[in-house]
Coordinates of N, CA and C and ligand atoms in Angstrom, one line a residue:
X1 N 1.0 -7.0 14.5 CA 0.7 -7.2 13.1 C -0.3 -8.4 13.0
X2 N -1.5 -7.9 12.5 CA -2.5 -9.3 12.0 C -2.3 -9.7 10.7
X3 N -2.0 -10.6 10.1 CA -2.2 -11.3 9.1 C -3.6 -12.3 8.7
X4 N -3.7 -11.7 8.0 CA -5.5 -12.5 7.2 C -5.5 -13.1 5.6
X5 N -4.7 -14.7 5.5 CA -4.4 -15.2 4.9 C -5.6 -15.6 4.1
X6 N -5.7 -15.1 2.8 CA -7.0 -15.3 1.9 C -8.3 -15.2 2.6
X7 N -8.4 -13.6 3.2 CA -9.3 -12.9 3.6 C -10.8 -12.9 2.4
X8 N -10.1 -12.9 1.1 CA -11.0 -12.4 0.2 C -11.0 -13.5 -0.7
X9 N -11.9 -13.7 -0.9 CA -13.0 -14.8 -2.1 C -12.0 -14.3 -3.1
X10 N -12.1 -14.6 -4.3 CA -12.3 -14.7 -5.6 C -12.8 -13.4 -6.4
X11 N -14.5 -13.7 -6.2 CA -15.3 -12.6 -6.3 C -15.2 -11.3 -5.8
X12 N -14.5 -11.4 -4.9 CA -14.5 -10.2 -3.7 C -13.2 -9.5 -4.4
X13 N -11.8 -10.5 -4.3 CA -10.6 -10.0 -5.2 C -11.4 -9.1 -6.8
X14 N -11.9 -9.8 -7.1 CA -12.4 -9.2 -8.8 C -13.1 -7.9 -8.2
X15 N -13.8 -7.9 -7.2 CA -14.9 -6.2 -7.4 C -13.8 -5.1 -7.3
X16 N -12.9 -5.4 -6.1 CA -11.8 -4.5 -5.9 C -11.2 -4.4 -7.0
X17 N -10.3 -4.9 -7.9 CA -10.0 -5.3 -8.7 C -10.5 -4.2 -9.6
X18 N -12.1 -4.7 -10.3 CA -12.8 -3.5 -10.9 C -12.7 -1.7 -10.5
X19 N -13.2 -1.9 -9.4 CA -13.3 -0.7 -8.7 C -11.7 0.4 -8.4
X20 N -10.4 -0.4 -8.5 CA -9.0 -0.3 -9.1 C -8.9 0.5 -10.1
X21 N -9.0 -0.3 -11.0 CA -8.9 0.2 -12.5 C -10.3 1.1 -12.8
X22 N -11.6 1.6 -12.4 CA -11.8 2.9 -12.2 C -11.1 4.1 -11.8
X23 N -10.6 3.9 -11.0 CA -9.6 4.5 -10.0 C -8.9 5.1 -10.9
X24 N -7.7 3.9 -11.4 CA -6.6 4.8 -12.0 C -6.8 4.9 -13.6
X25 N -8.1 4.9 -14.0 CA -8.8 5.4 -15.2 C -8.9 6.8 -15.2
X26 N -9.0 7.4 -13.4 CA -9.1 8.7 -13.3 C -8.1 9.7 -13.3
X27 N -7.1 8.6 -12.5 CA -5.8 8.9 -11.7 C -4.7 8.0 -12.2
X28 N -4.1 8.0 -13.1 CA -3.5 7.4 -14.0 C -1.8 7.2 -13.2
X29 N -1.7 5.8 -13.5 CA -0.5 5.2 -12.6 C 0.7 6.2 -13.0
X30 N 1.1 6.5 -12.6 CA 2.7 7.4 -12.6 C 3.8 6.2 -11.9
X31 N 5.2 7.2 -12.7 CA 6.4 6.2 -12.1 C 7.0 7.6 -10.6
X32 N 6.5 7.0 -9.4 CA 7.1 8.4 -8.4 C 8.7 8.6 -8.8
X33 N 9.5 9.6 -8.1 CA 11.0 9.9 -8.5 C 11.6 9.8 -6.8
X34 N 12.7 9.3 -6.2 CA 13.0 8.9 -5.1 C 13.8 10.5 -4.8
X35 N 13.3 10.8 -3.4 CA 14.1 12.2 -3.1 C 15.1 12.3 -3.6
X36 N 15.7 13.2 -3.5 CA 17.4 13.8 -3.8 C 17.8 13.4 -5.1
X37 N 17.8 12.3 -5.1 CA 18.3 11.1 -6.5 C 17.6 11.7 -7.6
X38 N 16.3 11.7 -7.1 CA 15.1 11.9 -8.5 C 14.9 10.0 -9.4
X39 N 16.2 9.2 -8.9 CA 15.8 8.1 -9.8 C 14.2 7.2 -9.6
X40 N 13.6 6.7 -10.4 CA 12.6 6.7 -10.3 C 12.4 4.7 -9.4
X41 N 11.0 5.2 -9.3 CA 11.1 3.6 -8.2 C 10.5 2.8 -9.2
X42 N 10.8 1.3 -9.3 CA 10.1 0.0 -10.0 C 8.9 -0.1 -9.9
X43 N 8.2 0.4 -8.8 CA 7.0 0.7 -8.6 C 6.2 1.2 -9.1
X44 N 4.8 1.7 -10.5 CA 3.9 2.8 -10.1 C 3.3 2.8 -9.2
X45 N 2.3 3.9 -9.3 CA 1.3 4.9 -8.4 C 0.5 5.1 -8.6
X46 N -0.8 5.4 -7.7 CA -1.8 6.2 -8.0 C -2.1 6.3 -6.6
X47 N -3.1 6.8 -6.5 CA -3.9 6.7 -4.8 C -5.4 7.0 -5.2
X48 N -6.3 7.0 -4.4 CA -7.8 8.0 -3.8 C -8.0 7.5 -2.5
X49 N -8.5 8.2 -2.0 CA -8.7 9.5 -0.9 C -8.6 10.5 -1.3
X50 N -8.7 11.4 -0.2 CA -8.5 12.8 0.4 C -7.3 13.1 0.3
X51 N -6.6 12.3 1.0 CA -4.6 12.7 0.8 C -4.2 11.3 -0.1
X52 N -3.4 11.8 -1.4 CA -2.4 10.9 -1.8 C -1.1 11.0 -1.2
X53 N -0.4 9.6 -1.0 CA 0.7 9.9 -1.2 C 1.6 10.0 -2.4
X54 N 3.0 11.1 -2.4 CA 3.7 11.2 -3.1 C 5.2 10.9 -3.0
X55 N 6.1 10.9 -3.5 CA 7.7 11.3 -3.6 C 7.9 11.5 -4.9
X56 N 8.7 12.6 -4.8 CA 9.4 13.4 -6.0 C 11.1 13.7 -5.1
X57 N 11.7 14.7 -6.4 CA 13.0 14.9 -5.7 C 13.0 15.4 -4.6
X58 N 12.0 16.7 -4.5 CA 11.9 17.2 -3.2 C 11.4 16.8 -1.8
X59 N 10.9 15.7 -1.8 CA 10.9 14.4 -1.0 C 9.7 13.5 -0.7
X60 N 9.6 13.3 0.7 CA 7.7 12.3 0.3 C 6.6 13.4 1.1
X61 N 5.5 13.8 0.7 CA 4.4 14.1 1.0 C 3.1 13.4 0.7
X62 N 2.1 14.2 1.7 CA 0.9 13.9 0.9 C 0.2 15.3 0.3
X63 N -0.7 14.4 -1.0 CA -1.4 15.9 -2.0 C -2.5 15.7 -1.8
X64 N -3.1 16.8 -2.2 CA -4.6 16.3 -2.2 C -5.2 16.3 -3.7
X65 N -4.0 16.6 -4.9 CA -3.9 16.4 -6.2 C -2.7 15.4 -6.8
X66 N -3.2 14.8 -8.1 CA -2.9 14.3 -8.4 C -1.8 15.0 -9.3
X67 N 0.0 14.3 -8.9 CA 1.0 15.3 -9.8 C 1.1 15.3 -11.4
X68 N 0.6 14.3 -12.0 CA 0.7 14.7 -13.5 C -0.6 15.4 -14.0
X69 N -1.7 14.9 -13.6 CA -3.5 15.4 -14.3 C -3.6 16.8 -13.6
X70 N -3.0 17.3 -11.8 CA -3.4 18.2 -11.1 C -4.9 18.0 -10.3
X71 N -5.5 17.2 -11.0 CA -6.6 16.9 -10.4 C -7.1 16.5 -9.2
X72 N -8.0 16.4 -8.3 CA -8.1 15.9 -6.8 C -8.1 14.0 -7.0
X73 N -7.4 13.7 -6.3 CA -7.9 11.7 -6.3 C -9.5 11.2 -6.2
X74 N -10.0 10.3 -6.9 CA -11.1 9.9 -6.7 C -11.5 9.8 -5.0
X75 N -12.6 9.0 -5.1 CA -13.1 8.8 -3.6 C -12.4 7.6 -3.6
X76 N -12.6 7.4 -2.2 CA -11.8 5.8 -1.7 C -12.8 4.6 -2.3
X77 N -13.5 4.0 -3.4 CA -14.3 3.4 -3.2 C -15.0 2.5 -2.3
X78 N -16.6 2.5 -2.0 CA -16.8 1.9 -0.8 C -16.7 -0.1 -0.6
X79 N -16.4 -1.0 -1.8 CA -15.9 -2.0 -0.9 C -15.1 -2.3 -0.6
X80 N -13.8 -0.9 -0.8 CA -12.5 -1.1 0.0 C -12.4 -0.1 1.1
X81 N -13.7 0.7 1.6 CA -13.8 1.4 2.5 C -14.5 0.3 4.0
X82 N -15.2 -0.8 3.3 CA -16.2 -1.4 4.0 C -15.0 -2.5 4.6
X83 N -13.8 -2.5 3.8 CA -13.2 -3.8 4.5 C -12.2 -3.0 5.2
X84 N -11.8 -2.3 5.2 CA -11.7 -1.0 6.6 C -12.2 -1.1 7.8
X85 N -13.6 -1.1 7.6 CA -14.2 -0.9 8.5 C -14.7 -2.4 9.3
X86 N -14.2 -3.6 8.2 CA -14.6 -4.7 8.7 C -13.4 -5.4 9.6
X87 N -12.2 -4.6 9.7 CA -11.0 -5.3 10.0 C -10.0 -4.9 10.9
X88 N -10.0 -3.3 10.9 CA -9.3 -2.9 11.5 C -10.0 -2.4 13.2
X89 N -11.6 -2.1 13.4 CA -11.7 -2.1 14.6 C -11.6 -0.5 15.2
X90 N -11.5 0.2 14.4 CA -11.1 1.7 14.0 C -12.8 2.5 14.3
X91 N -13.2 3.2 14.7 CA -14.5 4.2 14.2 C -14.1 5.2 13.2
X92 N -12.6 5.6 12.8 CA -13.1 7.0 11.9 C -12.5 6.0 10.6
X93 N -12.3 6.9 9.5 CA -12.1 6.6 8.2 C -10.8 6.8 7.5
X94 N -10.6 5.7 6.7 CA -9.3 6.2 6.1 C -9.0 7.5 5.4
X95 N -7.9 8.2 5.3 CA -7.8 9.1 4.3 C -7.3 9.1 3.0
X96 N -5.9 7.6 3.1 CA -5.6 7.7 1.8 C -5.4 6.1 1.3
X97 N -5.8 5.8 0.2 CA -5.1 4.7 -0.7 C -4.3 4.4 -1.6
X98 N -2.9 4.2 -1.1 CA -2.0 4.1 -1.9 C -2.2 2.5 -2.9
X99 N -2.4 3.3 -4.4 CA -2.2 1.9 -5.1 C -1.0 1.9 -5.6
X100 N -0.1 1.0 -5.2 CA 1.4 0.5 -6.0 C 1.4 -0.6 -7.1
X101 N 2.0 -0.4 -7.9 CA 1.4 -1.1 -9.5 C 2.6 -2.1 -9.2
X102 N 3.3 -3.6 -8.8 CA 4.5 -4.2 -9.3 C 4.4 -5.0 -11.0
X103 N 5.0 -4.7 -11.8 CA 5.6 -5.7 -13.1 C 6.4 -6.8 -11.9
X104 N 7.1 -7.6 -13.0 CA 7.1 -8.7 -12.6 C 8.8 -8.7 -11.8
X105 N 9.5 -7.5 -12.1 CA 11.1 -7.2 -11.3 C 10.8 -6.1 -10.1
X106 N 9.7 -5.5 -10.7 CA 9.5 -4.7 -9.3 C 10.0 -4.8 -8.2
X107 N 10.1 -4.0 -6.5 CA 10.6 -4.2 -5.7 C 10.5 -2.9 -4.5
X108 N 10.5 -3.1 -3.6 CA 10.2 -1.9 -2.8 C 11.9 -2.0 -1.1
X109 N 12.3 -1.0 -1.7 CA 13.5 -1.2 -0.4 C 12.8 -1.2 1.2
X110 N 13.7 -1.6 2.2 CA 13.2 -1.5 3.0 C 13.2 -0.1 3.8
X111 N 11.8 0.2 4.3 CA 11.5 1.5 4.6 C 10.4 1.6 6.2
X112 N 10.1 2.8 6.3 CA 9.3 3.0 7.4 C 8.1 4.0 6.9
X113 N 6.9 3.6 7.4 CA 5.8 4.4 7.0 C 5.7 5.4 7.9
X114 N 6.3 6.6 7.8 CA 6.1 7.6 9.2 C 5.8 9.6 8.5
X115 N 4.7 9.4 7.4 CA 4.7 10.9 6.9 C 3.1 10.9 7.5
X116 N 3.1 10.1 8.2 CA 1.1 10.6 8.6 C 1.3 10.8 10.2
X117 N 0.5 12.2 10.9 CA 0.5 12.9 11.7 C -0.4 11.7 12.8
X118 N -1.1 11.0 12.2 CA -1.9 10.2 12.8 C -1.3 8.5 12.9
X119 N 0.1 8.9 14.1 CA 0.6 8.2 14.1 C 0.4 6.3 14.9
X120 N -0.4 6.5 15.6 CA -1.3 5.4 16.0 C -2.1 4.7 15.5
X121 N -3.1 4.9 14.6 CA -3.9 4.8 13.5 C -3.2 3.4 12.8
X122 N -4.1 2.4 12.6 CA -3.5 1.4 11.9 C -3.5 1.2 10.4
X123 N -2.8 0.8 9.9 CA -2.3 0.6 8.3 C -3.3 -0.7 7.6
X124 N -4.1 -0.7 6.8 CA -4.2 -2.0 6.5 C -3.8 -1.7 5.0
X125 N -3.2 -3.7 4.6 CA -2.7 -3.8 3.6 C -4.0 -5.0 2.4
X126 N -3.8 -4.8 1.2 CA -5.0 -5.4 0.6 C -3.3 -6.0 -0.5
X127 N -3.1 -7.9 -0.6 CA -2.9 -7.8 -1.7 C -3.8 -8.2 -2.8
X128 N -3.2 -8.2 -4.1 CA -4.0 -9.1 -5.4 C -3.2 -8.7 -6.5
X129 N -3.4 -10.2 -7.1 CA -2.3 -10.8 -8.0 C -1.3 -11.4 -7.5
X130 N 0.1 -11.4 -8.1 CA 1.0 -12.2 -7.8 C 1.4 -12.4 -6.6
X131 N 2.2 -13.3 -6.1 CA 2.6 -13.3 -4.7 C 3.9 -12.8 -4.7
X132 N 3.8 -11.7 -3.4 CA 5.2 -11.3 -3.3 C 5.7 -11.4 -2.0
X133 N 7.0 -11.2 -2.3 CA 8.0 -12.4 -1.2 C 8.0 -10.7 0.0
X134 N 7.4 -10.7 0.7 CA 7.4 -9.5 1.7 C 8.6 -9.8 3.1
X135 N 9.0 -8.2 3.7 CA 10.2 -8.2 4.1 C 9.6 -7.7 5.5
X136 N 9.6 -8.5 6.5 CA 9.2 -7.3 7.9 C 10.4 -7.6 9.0
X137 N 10.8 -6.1 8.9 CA 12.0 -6.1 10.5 C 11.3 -5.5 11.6
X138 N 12.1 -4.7 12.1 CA 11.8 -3.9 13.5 C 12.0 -2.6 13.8
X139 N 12.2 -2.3 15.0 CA 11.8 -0.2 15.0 C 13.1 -0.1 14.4
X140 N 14.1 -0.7 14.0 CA 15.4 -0.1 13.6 C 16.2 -0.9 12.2
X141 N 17.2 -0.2 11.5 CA 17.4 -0.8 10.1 C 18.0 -2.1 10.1
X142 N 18.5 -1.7 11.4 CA 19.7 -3.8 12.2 C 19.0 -4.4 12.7
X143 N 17.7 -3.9 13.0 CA 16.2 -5.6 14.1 C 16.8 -6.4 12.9
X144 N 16.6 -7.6 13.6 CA 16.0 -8.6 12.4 C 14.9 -8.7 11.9
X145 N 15.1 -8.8 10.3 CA 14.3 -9.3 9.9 C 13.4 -10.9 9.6
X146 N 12.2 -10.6 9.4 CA 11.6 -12.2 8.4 C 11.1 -11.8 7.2
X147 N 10.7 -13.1 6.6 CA 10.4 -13.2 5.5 C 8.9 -13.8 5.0
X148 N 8.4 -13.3 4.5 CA 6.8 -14.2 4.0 C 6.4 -13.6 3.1
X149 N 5.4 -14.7 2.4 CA 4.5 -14.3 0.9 C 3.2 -13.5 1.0
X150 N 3.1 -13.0 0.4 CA 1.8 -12.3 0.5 C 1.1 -13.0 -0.8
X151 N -0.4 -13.0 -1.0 CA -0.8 -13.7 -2.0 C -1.9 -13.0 -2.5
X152 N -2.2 -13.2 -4.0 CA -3.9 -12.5 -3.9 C -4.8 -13.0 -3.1
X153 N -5.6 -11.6 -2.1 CA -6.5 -11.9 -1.7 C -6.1 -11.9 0.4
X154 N -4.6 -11.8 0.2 CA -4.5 -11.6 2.0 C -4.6 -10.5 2.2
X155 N -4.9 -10.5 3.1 CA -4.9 -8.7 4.3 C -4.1 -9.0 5.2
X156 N -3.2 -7.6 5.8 CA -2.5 -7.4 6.7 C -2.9 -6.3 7.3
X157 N -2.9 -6.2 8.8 CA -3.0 -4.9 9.2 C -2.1 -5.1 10.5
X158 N -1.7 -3.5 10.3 CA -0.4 -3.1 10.9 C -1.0 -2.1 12.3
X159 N -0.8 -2.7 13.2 CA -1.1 -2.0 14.4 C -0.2 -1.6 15.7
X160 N -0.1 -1.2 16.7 CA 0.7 -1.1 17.9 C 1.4 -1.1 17.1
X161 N 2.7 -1.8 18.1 CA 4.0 -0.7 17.6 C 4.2 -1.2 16.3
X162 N 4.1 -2.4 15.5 CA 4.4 -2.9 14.1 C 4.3 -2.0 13.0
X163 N 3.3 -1.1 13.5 CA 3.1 0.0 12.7 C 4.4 0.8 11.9
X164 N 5.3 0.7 13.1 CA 6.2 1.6 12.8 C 7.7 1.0 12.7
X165 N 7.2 -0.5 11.8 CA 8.4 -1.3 11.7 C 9.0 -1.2 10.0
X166 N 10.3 -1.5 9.8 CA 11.0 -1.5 9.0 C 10.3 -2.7 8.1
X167 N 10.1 -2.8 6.7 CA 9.8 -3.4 5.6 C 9.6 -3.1 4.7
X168 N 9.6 -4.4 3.4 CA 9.7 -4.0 2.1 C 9.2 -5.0 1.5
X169 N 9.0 -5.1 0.0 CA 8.9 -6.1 -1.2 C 10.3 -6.4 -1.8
X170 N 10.5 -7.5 -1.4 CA 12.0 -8.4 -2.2 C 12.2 -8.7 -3.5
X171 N 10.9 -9.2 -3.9 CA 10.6 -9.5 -5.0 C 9.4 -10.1 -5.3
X172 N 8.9 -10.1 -6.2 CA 7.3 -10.9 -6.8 C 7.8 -12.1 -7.3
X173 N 6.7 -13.2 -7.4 CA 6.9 -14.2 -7.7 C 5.9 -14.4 -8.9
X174 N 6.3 -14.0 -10.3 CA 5.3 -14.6 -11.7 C 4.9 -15.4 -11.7
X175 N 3.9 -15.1 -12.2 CA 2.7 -16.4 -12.8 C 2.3 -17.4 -11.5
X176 N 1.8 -16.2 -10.1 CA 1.9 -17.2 -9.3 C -0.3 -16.8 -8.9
X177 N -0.5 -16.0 -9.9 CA -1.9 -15.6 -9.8 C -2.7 -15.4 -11.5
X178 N -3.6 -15.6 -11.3 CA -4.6 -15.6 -12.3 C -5.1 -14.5 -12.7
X179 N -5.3 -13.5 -11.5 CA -6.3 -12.6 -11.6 C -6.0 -10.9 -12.1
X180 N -5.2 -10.8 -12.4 CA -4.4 -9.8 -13.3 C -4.1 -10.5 -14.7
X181 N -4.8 -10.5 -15.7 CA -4.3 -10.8 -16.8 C -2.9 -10.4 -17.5
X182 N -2.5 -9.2 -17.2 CA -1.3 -8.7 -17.4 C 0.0 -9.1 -16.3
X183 N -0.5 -10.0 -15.6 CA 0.6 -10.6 -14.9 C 1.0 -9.3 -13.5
X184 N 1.6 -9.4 -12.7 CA 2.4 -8.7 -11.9 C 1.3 -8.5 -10.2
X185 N 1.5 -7.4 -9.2 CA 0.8 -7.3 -8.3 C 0.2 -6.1 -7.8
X186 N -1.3 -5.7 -7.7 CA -1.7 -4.9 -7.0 C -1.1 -4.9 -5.5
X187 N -0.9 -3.5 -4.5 CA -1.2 -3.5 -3.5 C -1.7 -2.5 -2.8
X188 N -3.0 -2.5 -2.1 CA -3.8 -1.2 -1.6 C -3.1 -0.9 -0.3
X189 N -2.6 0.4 0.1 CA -2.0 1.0 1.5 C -3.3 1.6 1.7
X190 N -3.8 1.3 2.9 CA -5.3 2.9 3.4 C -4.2 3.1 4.8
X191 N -4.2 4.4 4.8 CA -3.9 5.0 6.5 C -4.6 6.1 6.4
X192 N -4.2 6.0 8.0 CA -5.5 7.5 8.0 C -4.3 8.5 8.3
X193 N -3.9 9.4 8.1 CA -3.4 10.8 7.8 C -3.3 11.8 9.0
X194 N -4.3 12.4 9.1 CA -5.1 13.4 9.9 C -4.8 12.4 11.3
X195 N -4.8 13.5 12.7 CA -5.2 12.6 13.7 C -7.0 13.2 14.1
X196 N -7.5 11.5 14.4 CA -8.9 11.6 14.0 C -9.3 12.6 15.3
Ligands
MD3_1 C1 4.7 -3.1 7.8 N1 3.8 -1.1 0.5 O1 3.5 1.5 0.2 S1 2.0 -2.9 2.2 C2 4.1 1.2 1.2 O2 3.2 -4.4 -0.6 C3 4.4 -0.3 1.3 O3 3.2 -2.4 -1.6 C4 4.1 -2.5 0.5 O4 5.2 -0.6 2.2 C5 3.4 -3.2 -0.7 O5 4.6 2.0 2.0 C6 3.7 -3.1 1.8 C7 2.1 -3.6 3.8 C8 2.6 -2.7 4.9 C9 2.2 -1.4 5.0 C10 2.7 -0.6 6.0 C11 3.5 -1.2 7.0 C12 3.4 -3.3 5.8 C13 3.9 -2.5 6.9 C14 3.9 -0.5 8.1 C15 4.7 -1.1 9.1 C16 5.1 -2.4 8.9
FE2 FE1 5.5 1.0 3.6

């Protein structure tokens, strides 16, 4: 796992930022429903790429439509396609960006990212806005875990085996950013899907 502690300016946070809320101007944030349960997560949604991800009752996939409009996801836009390409060291392209919307109780259990066939392929993570108290364990639900903040404006990317480690969001910390006027935290997931 690399960690890239205020990777991004200011300015740089705001283009993404913009280019965001195009996004889900098109693809409008939904609350996903947790398998089986159907209860819904604290979290919204949206994605663009090529594959979104989903979960509903019937469990997690990726679409290549969006579940409430039906419509295909935007494109990835390109200056979150270029910090892709500036970080991770990769030659092909992402397929999908998960945008996760947190309010200010939001929270994400601890989980494993393992529905993409292109299972070597590294994960990068984009925050912005508030800082959230993030959770990273190990290949199994008993590793130990740690604990750290994520802030607007870090990158993380998840490579070798970390890739396929246990974590989550514990909680967000309010009013600990500026740059959301509405308070709470963006977070961009790109993985690539497909094996390249
Ligand atoms: C560590 N999102 O959407 S991104 C997810 O902040 C997800 O919204 C979190 O976990 C968020 O699946 C964390 C950072 C991240 C992504 C993938 C990982 C951390 C990871 C895969 C393995 C280990
Ligand atoms: Fe995850």
């Amino acid at each position: 796992m690399r960690l890239l502690p205020g990777f991004l300016s200011v300015e740089r946070q705001r283009t993404l930022l913009a280019e965001v809320r195009a996004v889900v101007a098109r693809a409008p944030l939904y609350s996903p429903a947790m398998p089986r349960s159907g209860s819904p997560y604290s979290v919204r949604m949206s994605n663009c790429g090529s594959h979104g991800w989903l979960s509903d009752r019937s469990g997690y996939r990726y679409s290549e439509t969006h579940p409430v409009t039906g419509a295909l996801w935007p494109g990835i836009p390109s200056p979150i396609l270029e910090l892709w390409n500036e970080t991770t060291g990769v030659a092909y392209a992402p397929e999908a960006c998960l945008i996760n919307c947190y309010g200010p109780t939001a929270r994400l259990g601890l989980h494993r990212d393992q529905d993409e066939a292109a299972k070597d392929a590294p994960i990068l993570s984009i925050s912005l806005g508030d800082t959230a108290l993030f959770r990273l364990g190990g290949p199994e639900r008993k590793s130990p875990t740690r604990s750290f903040r994520l802030g607007s404006g870090d990158l993380m990317i998840l490579e070798g085996p970390s890739r396929h480690w246990f974590h989550g969001v514990d909680r967000i910390l309010p009013g600990t950013s500026q740059l959301l006027p509405e308070g709470g935290r963006i977070n961009l997931t790109l993985r690539r899907v497909t094996i390249p």
